[in-house]
């Protein structure tokens, strides 16, 4: 019987290499991009060139031939260095996974190499103004016209459309009628006529932007539909567990950054002769958050491993997302408190993590929806909706 | 062009480092060991030369079994293969003894160019390239901030406090580098995955034909007899401004030879 928690040389080396790259940019650079309307494209391009963005994609399509374990580790390390790349949650993790598994050979050839090396970014659009987390109520509709498709509808809370080359849009097929969703996924180039976007101003200090999307009779060729029209539900499940794992990785990186900064400050800062970290009022909240981070990381790695080994990862991926979001909220809160007033100064940068960490409880799936899933799926409790 | 890069694993200079109280040698087993920082610049330079001139980059390291981590890092950056000299008898060797081991290992390799960092952060004796130059009878272009390869001619800008010297030599030669020479690359994912498949040859003193009695702490030319921790940082000097604050500040800086 073997149960091995050792990450192994390659994963350790990957962590070190990503930390080396991200350390050349750092949190200060990231915040400066956010505050001056800049982007993270320079780091994105460099990470893509080094193969870090496509570690999970097949080698034959330009990826690294690894899995979600490697991809999650990359994002965690970027976050720990202060420059998490949000679009990794979407482009390689959701879109890359879906197209690699369900795309036609032509679609894989067309989209994956760019997603893998970062020269192409694909956003993902599922949520709608009138549906929220209830994806069965999705109204964006695809109807056949000639050989191709015409898409109409609205999407909201779509990340990074401004830096994306295309959007993977979840729609329902017109002939499937209302009720239980039979979704189909379409690749919509961001320049497609009829597709427009409005940025949603957010109280987040982030270079990544959120958008509302309007699809007004967007005409698409036949091969915009990913795979077969019957595989939509399977495609969604294939994409959403990686999304939750990456959501966890994003949170964990930020949590580590906050704890590293706070611990360094608490070791050094003396007020009445003693480093403030010696006071349990300071150390215990940090230590408790450290415990949460480590637990969440174990669950993130387990979920990623389940996905990579082709097993059901629903509970693990949701649990990891839940735990990591709680961990980052607690870590950032403790880090701000440890710093006192300077914790909210703009120069310090920790304060910028407050809304970002709070965002983790909501996106990509809310804490409440995760608990609903676990209540029904693992505890077999009745649903209220 | 065949290039050998000398790589040493050292305790992380960013952490608190210890000497082993039993024999006053560097405590490596308990340390957070990393590749010597300056050696990363040497590796980068070797890879750059290889990219322009062709050939092969071999990593050579002398160190305990755990030094494989440093070797793997160099291989993941792009070096082609490695030689790891590992032998218990080497423990505690001084620079002179170590240079004999490295020279013996180099003699078994084909090289046009040997590149190493100008110093290691553990011993900081900074004489290894000069010792190897003497032992191997090859020119030593030291303290490079720039290296240009033109056929078999090596040109080096040797960094000094006031400027640089222009040095030139024919291969084979040894070049030592400062951290001003380049910016080391980080390993790519493919590099990391490829590293484990690259050949690493482990050699003992016997394989090198070095008599174990000539190396090690017992016969070292220098030994650490005693050591003490760095004294705790004292209270700083507080300057109260009574109209002459600037003068006092400049006076302090001058007394520290900072202005």
XYZ file of C-alpha atoms in Angstrom:
644
model
C 0.000 0.000 0.000
C 1.391 3.339 -1.012
C 0.019 6.775 -0.358
C 2.641 9.253 -1.416
C 2.267 12.965 -0.661
C 5.694 13.821 -2.057
C 5.247 16.150 -5.024
C 8.412 14.839 -6.660
C 11.331 16.533 -8.371
C 9.559 17.682 -11.529
C 6.729 19.418 -9.717
C 9.158 21.038 -7.271
C 11.295 22.194 -10.193
C 8.195 23.528 -11.946
C 7.231 25.479 -8.828
C 10.747 26.921 -8.613
C 10.878 27.860 -12.296
C 7.483 29.600 -12.217
C 8.417 31.386 -8.993
C 11.646 32.535 -10.673
C 9.752 33.955 -13.656
C 6.975 35.552 -11.620
C 9.489 36.965 -9.140
C 10.924 39.050 -11.985
C 7.553 40.818 -12.206
C 6.088 40.685 -8.684
C 3.066 42.057 -6.876
C 4.121 45.683 -7.233
C 4.257 45.347 -11.016
C 0.884 43.573 -11.016
C -0.761 46.332 -8.996
C 0.793 48.994 -11.177
C -0.751 47.368 -14.249
C -4.091 47.274 -12.449
C -3.937 50.910 -11.378
C -2.720 52.332 -14.667
C -5.017 50.359 -16.949
C -2.187 48.111 -18.058
C -2.377 44.400 -18.751
C -0.481 41.282 -17.741
C 0.202 40.395 -21.365
C 3.983 40.666 -21.031
C 4.069 38.044 -18.274
C 1.381 36.021 -20.042
C 3.476 35.869 -23.214
C 6.634 34.930 -21.335
C 4.879 32.230 -19.319
C 3.357 30.910 -22.547
C 6.714 30.766 -24.284
C 8.162 28.795 -21.371
C 5.340 26.280 -21.735
C 3.791 27.082 -18.348
C 0.337 28.060 -19.676
C -0.195 24.856 -21.638
C 1.302 22.294 -19.275
C -2.015 20.421 -19.179
C -2.563 20.192 -22.937
C -1.456 17.312 -25.189
C 2.086 17.464 -26.526
C 0.886 16.765 -30.076
C -0.951 20.106 -29.931
C 1.909 22.096 -28.479
C 1.146 21.497 -24.812
C 3.338 20.088 -22.105
C 1.653 16.699 -21.850
C 1.001 17.115 -18.124
C -2.321 17.639 -16.431
C -4.345 19.772 -14.077
C -1.874 19.084 -11.248
C 0.838 20.919 -13.158
C -1.479 23.693 -14.344
C -2.776 24.344 -10.828
C 0.755 24.460 -9.458
C 1.720 27.054 -12.091
C -1.160 29.335 -11.135
C -0.562 28.869 -7.406
C 3.075 29.905 -7.797
C 2.200 32.906 -9.965
C -0.232 34.011 -7.267
C 2.242 33.459 -4.459
C 4.623 35.783 -6.309
C 1.884 38.401 -6.546
C 0.961 38.071 -10.203
C -1.781 35.508 -10.708
C -2.923 35.131 -14.305
C -6.715 34.926 -14.121
C -7.132 33.879 -17.729
C -5.359 30.599 -16.945
C -8.570 29.588 -15.184
C -10.376 30.013 -18.459
C -8.152 29.648 -21.513
C -6.082 26.506 -20.903
C -8.150 25.014 -18.047
C -11.725 25.261 -19.363
C -11.422 25.959 -23.083
C -8.239 23.933 -23.560
C -9.653 20.932 -21.717
C -12.985 21.006 -23.564
C -11.454 21.378 -27.014
C -8.736 18.781 -26.351
C -11.337 16.242 -25.249
C -14.309 17.022 -27.443
C -13.095 19.118 -30.353
C -12.811 17.739 -33.859
C -9.253 17.123 -35.123
C -9.517 20.371 -37.102
C -10.664 22.325 -34.028
C -7.827 20.901 -31.936
C -5.293 21.839 -34.604
C -6.755 25.305 -34.940
C -7.132 26.348 -31.313
C -4.910 24.290 -29.023
C -1.391 25.299 -30.105
C -2.196 28.969 -29.501
C -3.901 28.291 -26.180
C -0.906 26.164 -25.178
C 1.775 28.757 -25.906
C -0.344 31.726 -24.880
C -0.375 33.397 -28.299
C -4.144 32.852 -28.304
C -6.427 33.507 -25.360
C -9.918 32.121 -25.190
C -12.500 33.493 -22.767
C -15.473 31.490 -21.513
C -19.059 32.725 -21.339
C -21.721 30.813 -19.457
C -23.426 33.085 -16.882
C -26.375 35.268 -17.931
C -28.141 38.234 -16.301
C -31.435 36.355 -15.794
C -29.964 32.948 -14.999
C -27.161 33.581 -12.514
C -25.931 30.270 -11.185
C -28.950 28.495 -12.670
C -27.452 27.390 -15.929
C -30.643 25.557 -16.863
C -32.199 28.956 -17.530
C -29.615 29.946 -20.107
C -31.405 31.729 -22.933
C -28.585 32.458 -25.334
C -29.781 30.537 -28.344
C -28.111 29.027 -31.360
C -30.243 28.405 -34.415
C -29.171 26.727 -37.594
C -29.003 28.806 -40.708
C -27.803 27.062 -43.826
C -24.639 25.153 -42.914
C -23.858 27.440 -40.015
C -25.252 28.930 -36.843
C -26.703 32.200 -35.604
C -26.279 33.087 -31.910
C -28.382 35.564 -29.919
C -28.380 36.396 -26.246
C -26.525 38.054 -23.378
C -23.772 37.011 -21.034
C -22.478 38.663 -17.885
C -19.386 38.378 -15.656
C -17.179 37.269 -18.503
C -13.498 37.698 -17.659
C -10.845 39.007 -19.992
C -12.829 39.470 -23.200
C -10.622 42.506 -23.901
C -7.514 40.341 -24.113
C -9.216 37.323 -25.699
C -9.085 36.298 -29.333
C -12.242 34.227 -29.018
C -14.926 33.331 -26.512
C -16.233 29.840 -25.842
C -19.950 30.556 -25.529
C -22.456 28.223 -23.886
C -25.801 28.378 -25.717
C -28.905 26.264 -26.059
C -29.919 24.819 -29.397
C -33.092 26.453 -30.717
C -34.775 23.188 -31.631
C -34.287 21.794 -28.124
C -36.952 24.103 -26.651
C -37.190 25.343 -23.058
C -36.684 23.449 -19.820
C -33.760 21.167 -19.040
C -30.758 22.636 -20.787
C -29.198 20.836 -23.699
C -26.246 23.108 -24.083
C -23.909 23.428 -26.994
C -20.563 25.203 -26.972
C -19.475 27.583 -29.720
C -16.171 29.310 -30.390
C -16.965 32.936 -31.189
C -14.098 35.146 -32.389
C -14.098 38.401 -30.407
C -14.187 40.353 -33.686
C -17.316 38.602 -34.954
C -19.970 41.053 -36.260
C -22.864 41.269 -33.813
C -20.714 40.536 -30.751
C -20.250 43.544 -28.472
C -19.133 44.032 -24.895
C -19.443 46.460 -22.019
C -16.928 46.549 -19.227
C -18.319 46.233 -15.708
C -16.500 48.603 -13.353
C -15.392 46.554 -10.330
C -14.076 47.404 -6.860
C -11.144 45.110 -7.573
C -7.520 46.151 -7.993
C -6.913 43.819 -10.900
C -5.589 44.143 -14.433
C -8.202 41.559 -15.472
C -11.519 43.045 -16.494
C -15.111 41.805 -16.332
C -17.611 42.226 -19.152
C -21.185 41.973 -20.207
C -21.493 40.431 -23.671
C -24.197 40.990 -26.224
C -24.691 38.490 -29.042
C -26.904 40.053 -31.663
C -27.440 37.503 -34.436
C -23.788 36.524 -34.545
C -23.295 34.432 -37.682
C -20.908 31.527 -37.239
C -19.663 28.799 -39.562
C -20.638 25.164 -38.968
C -17.339 24.325 -37.299
C -17.834 26.958 -34.578
C -19.792 24.271 -32.716
C -17.308 22.335 -30.576
C -17.536 18.619 -31.256
C -21.003 17.161 -31.664
C -24.263 18.937 -30.705
C -25.103 16.099 -28.276
C -21.960 16.388 -26.183
C -22.637 19.796 -24.631
C -23.402 18.605 -21.100
C -20.364 16.335 -21.036
C -18.252 19.217 -22.315
C -19.466 21.493 -19.541
C -18.670 18.943 -16.855
C -15.241 18.381 -18.399
C -14.525 22.089 -18.272
C -16.025 23.157 -14.976
C -14.107 20.902 -12.598
C -10.780 22.229 -13.928
C -12.249 25.721 -13.458
C -12.895 25.009 -9.767
C -9.412 23.576 -9.298
C -7.931 26.684 -10.884
C -10.154 28.899 -8.773
C -8.617 27.153 -5.760
C -5.107 27.636 -7.143
C -5.746 31.336 -7.686
C -6.949 31.730 -4.091
C -4.123 29.665 -2.613
C -1.452 31.705 -4.349
C -2.937 34.917 -3.019
C -3.285 33.413 0.461
C 0.377 32.427 0.466
C 1.390 35.913 -0.627
C -0.626 37.463 2.194
C 0.751 35.063 4.819
C 4.345 35.441 3.627
C 4.089 39.196 3.805
C 2.351 39.181 7.176
C 4.719 36.659 8.745
C 7.779 38.572 7.549
C 6.349 41.753 9.022
C 5.357 40.083 12.306
C 8.823 38.562 12.750
C 10.438 41.932 12.336
C 8.059 44.575 13.643
C 8.682 45.519 17.291
C 6.446 47.835 19.239
C 7.090 47.076 22.923
C 10.479 45.451 22.426
C 9.052 42.126 21.258
C 8.345 41.204 17.636
C 4.570 41.439 17.266
C 4.521 37.876 15.888
C 5.265 36.648 19.427
C 1.829 37.847 20.525
C -0.738 35.119 20.081
C -3.361 37.657 19.110
C -1.249 38.163 15.992
C 0.228 34.697 15.481
C -2.862 32.532 15.935
C -4.980 34.025 13.132
C -1.981 33.690 10.818
C -1.315 30.127 11.959
C -4.987 29.186 11.561
C -4.953 30.560 8.021
C -1.746 28.640 7.326
C -3.515 25.419 8.385
C -6.423 26.244 6.074
C -4.075 26.945 3.177
C -2.289 23.633 3.590
C -5.577 21.707 3.840
C -6.997 23.459 0.802
C -3.850 22.720 -1.159
C -4.115 19.025 -0.395
C -7.692 19.018 -1.675
C -6.743 21.040 -4.743
C -4.028 18.531 -5.628
C -6.392 15.621 -4.987
C -9.046 17.140 -7.232
C -6.491 17.818 -9.953
C -5.194 14.270 -9.642
C -8.729 12.860 -9.914
C -9.308 14.868 -13.094
C -5.969 13.768 -14.539
C -6.676 10.128 -13.783
C -10.111 10.325 -15.384
C -12.125 9.929 -12.195
C -15.119 11.824 -10.826
C -13.712 15.010 -9.339
C -16.962 16.852 -8.584
C -16.845 16.779 -4.797
C -13.089 17.213 -4.575
C -12.981 20.131 -7.035
C -15.875 21.887 -5.284
C -14.377 21.223 -1.849
C -10.995 22.575 -2.933
C -12.609 25.705 -4.336
C -14.615 26.207 -1.153
C -11.684 25.604 1.189
C -9.269 27.778 -0.751
C -11.715 30.672 -0.866
C -12.225 30.504 2.908
C -8.459 30.220 3.400
C -7.663 33.293 1.317
C -10.365 35.400 2.972
C -8.994 34.493 6.408
C -5.351 34.851 5.350
C -5.811 38.293 3.832
C -7.907 39.478 6.768
C -5.234 38.324 9.237
C -2.495 39.847 7.079
C -4.218 43.245 7.007
C -4.778 43.136 10.773
C -1.146 42.171 11.355
C 0.012 45.206 9.391
C -2.292 47.612 11.179
C -2.914 50.844 9.339
C -0.201 50.185 6.775
C -2.131 47.055 5.775
C -4.578 49.296 3.986
C -2.080 51.778 2.586
C -1.784 51.790 -1.163
C 1.996 51.495 -0.935
C 1.783 48.235 0.979
C -0.400 46.421 -1.538
C -1.949 43.955 0.930
C -5.137 45.995 1.092
C -5.672 45.415 -2.619
C -6.117 41.732 -1.815
C -9.185 42.346 0.340
C -11.748 42.593 -2.440
C -9.809 40.116 -4.571
C -9.962 37.528 -1.790
C -13.634 38.259 -1.186
C -14.232 37.672 -4.896
C -12.961 34.108 -4.386
C -16.030 33.256 -2.329
C -18.246 34.209 -5.251
C -16.416 33.188 -8.399
C -16.196 31.026 -10.360
C -18.961 29.362 -8.352
C -20.414 30.755 -5.144
C -19.812 29.249 -1.741
C -23.549 28.561 -1.497
C -23.695 26.612 -4.751
C -20.711 24.535 -3.647
C -22.446 23.716 -0.374
C -25.634 22.860 -2.281
C -23.638 20.440 -4.396
C -22.019 18.747 -1.399
C -25.311 18.647 0.529
C -27.114 16.906 -2.309
C -24.316 14.853 -3.758
C -22.492 13.664 -0.653
C -25.108 13.946 2.096
C -28.083 13.093 -0.145
C -30.093 16.003 1.249
C -33.137 17.236 -0.654
C -32.767 20.335 -2.808
C -34.701 23.517 -2.177
C -34.727 24.793 -5.739
C 32.471 24.038 -29.071
C 32.476 21.771 -26.025
C 31.823 23.677 -22.846
C 32.065 22.468 -19.272
C 30.291 24.519 -16.599
C 31.386 24.136 -13.005
C 28.397 24.106 -10.707
C 28.380 24.017 -6.931
C 25.515 23.419 -4.591
C 25.595 25.751 -1.594
C 23.373 26.578 1.371
C 20.903 29.280 0.334
C 22.605 32.598 1.033
C 19.206 34.091 1.754
C 18.788 31.914 4.847
C 20.763 31.653 8.085
C 23.713 29.376 7.391
C 25.573 27.216 9.909
C 28.871 25.485 10.360
C 28.790 21.918 11.616
C 29.978 22.080 15.229
C 31.587 18.612 15.010
C 34.245 19.563 12.452
C 33.664 23.241 11.604
C 32.781 22.498 7.981
C 29.778 24.003 6.201
C 26.598 22.355 7.492
C 25.079 21.107 4.234
C 22.815 18.290 5.402
C 20.567 20.569 7.445
C 20.685 23.505 5.023
C 18.310 24.658 2.333
C 20.663 23.883 -0.530
C 20.506 25.660 -3.861
C 22.659 26.097 -6.922
C 25.342 28.726 -6.246
C 23.864 31.959 -7.540
C 26.892 33.013 -9.581
C 26.936 29.603 -11.283
C 23.547 30.302 -12.847
C 25.207 33.114 -14.787
C 27.957 30.711 -15.854
C 25.340 28.206 -17.063
C 23.476 30.929 -18.943
C 26.700 32.056 -20.611
C 27.564 28.482 -21.589
C 24.104 27.999 -23.106
C 24.384 31.302 -24.977
C 27.764 30.297 -26.422
C 26.374 26.898 -27.380
C 23.421 28.524 -29.133
C 25.717 30.672 -31.273
C 28.611 28.242 -31.767
C 27.029 24.796 -31.519
C 28.518 22.019 -29.410
C 27.626 20.584 -26.071
C 27.369 21.842 -22.500
C 28.456 19.506 -19.726
C 27.804 20.288 -16.079
C 30.502 19.256 -13.641
C 29.859 19.269 -9.942
C 31.677 17.974 -6.878
C 29.425 17.411 -3.911
C 27.350 15.023 -1.856
C 24.474 12.950 -3.267
C 22.006 15.785 -2.696
C 23.905 17.903 -5.234
C 21.821 16.145 -7.901
C 19.229 18.890 -7.307
C 21.719 21.498 -8.542
C 22.635 19.304 -11.498
C 18.978 18.869 -12.412
C 18.469 22.610 -12.342
C 21.368 23.119 -14.755
C 20.084 20.382 -17.039
C 16.575 21.824 -16.967
C 17.987 25.186 -18.040
C 19.363 23.426 -21.123
C 22.736 21.794 -20.393
C 23.162 18.466 -22.197
C 24.728 16.160 -19.644
C 26.448 16.103 -16.288
C 29.297 14.586 -14.344
C 28.794 14.330 -10.595
C 31.887 13.616 -8.518
C 30.682 12.226 -5.221
C 32.886 10.575 -2.649
C 32.689 10.644 1.141
C 36.471 11.170 1.309
C 36.118 14.625 -0.270
C 34.253 16.001 2.773
C 36.080 18.942 4.304
C 38.475 19.441 1.396
C 40.107 22.851 1.011
C 40.142 24.787 -2.271
C 43.537 23.384 -3.270
C 42.394 19.788 -2.765
C 39.077 20.415 -4.488
C 40.860 21.907 -7.483
C 42.844 18.663 -7.838
C 39.581 16.704 -7.933
C 37.973 19.042 -10.465
C 41.116 19.088 -12.611
C 41.156 15.287 -12.650
C 37.500 15.237 -13.683
C 38.100 17.839 -16.393
C 41.019 15.785 -17.735
C 38.556 13.004 -18.493
C 36.331 15.361 -20.475
C 36.799 17.000 -23.858
C 36.470 20.748 -23.549
C 37.306 23.934 -25.388
C 35.917 26.214 -22.726
C 35.375 25.913 -18.989
C 33.026 28.463 -17.424
C 32.397 28.988 -13.723
C 31.014 31.600 -11.381
C 33.626 33.997 -9.985
C 32.854 32.901 -6.425
C 30.650 30.622 -4.381
C 28.570 32.030 -1.580
C 29.613 29.398 0.980
C 33.421 29.384 1.018
C 33.962 32.646 -0.873
C 37.621 31.776 -1.388
C 37.198 32.739 -5.056
C 40.354 31.014 -6.250
C 38.985 27.925 -8.008
C 39.310 29.149 -11.610
C 42.872 30.375 -10.971
C 43.850 27.058 -9.346
C 42.345 25.113 -12.249
C 44.119 27.329 -14.756
C 47.430 26.450 -13.119
C 46.680 22.741 -12.830
C 45.409 22.379 -16.403
C 47.881 24.800 -17.980
C 45.166 26.816 -19.688
C 44.545 30.591 -19.677
C 42.214 32.052 -17.073
C 40.034 34.961 -18.145
C 38.719 36.076 -14.787
C 35.785 38.131 -13.601
C 34.044 38.420 -16.946
C 31.193 40.832 -17.475
C 31.194 40.036 -21.182
C 32.370 37.072 -23.245
C 32.708 36.982 -27.026
C 33.643 33.830 -28.909
C 35.173 34.140 -32.353
C 36.331 30.759 -33.613
C 38.948 29.645 -31.139
C 39.501 33.169 -29.833
C 37.877 34.211 -26.569
C 37.477 37.875 -25.714
C 36.498 38.914 -22.235
C 35.714 42.195 -20.570
C 37.123 41.745 -17.090
C 35.123 43.774 -14.605
C 37.042 45.988 -12.185
C 36.021 48.689 -9.731
C 37.015 51.452 -12.123
C 36.073 49.970 -15.488
C 37.156 46.849 -17.365
C 40.165 45.157 -18.873
C 40.008 43.682 -22.359
C 41.398 40.129 -22.233
C 41.925 37.703 -25.081
C 43.022 34.078 -25.201
C 42.835 30.983 -27.362
C 40.825 27.937 -26.413
C 41.049 25.844 -24.344
C 40.631 28.311 -21.513
C 38.687 28.923 -18.334
C 36.394 31.923 -17.896
C 34.926 33.031 -14.571
C 31.833 35.223 -14.618
C 30.201 37.888 -12.484
C 26.469 38.458 -12.266
C 26.775 41.440 -14.617
C 27.361 39.181 -17.631
C 23.771 38.173 -18.449
C 20.367 37.385 -17.022
C 20.026 33.658 -16.369
C 17.018 31.965 -17.934
C 14.501 30.066 -15.852
C 13.807 26.480 -16.912
C 10.906 25.932 -19.312
C 8.398 23.153 -18.679
C 9.915 21.115 -21.508
C 13.360 21.721 -20.027
C 12.210 20.451 -16.643
C 10.688 17.331 -18.146
C 13.707 16.707 -20.394
C 16.208 17.048 -17.528
C 15.370 13.696 -16.003
C 16.224 11.922 -19.251
C 19.655 13.511 -19.665
C 22.732 11.475 -18.784
C 24.349 12.077 -15.381
C 27.569 10.187 -14.793
C 28.561 9.710 -11.160
C 32.267 9.320 -10.469
C 34.215 8.418 -7.357
C 37.786 9.452 -6.542
C 38.906 6.022 -7.726
C 37.219 6.648 -11.097
C 39.223 9.862 -11.376
C 42.474 8.255 -10.272
C 42.744 10.549 -7.252
C 44.219 9.057 -4.069
C 41.605 9.481 -1.325
C 44.396 10.190 1.165
C 45.274 13.423 -0.627
C 41.881 15.015 -0.087
C 39.552 15.627 2.831
C 39.674 17.477 6.090
C 42.605 15.569 7.608
C 45.084 16.730 4.954
C 43.459 20.031 4.002
C 45.787 23.017 3.583
C 43.411 25.126 5.601
C 40.935 24.326 8.331
C 38.433 26.346 10.315
C 39.692 26.215 13.919
C 36.975 28.226 15.576
C 33.988 30.349 14.706
C 31.484 32.638 16.320
C 28.106 33.915 15.244
C 27.784 37.371 13.788
C 27.232 39.805 16.659
C 23.636 40.988 16.880
C 22.897 44.208 15.082
C 23.588 47.045 17.491
C 21.383 50.008 18.176
C 21.533 52.503 15.355
C 22.741 56.051 15.762
C 19.910 58.517 16.244
C 20.578 61.992 14.951
C 18.484 64.682 16.574
C 18.185 67.676 14.346
C 19.168 70.810 16.190
C 19.779 72.796 13.057
C 22.886 70.747 12.272
C 21.115 67.490 11.280
C 22.385 67.454 7.727
C 25.930 68.062 8.867
C 25.728 65.193 11.372
C 24.253 62.859 8.754
C 27.019 63.616 6.280
C 29.560 63.234 9.079
C 28.171 59.764 9.858
C 28.187 58.707 6.211
C 31.759 59.965 5.853
C 32.855 58.042 8.957
C 31.476 54.867 7.335
C 33.341 55.741 4.114
C 30.005 55.928 2.289
C 30.581 59.443 0.974
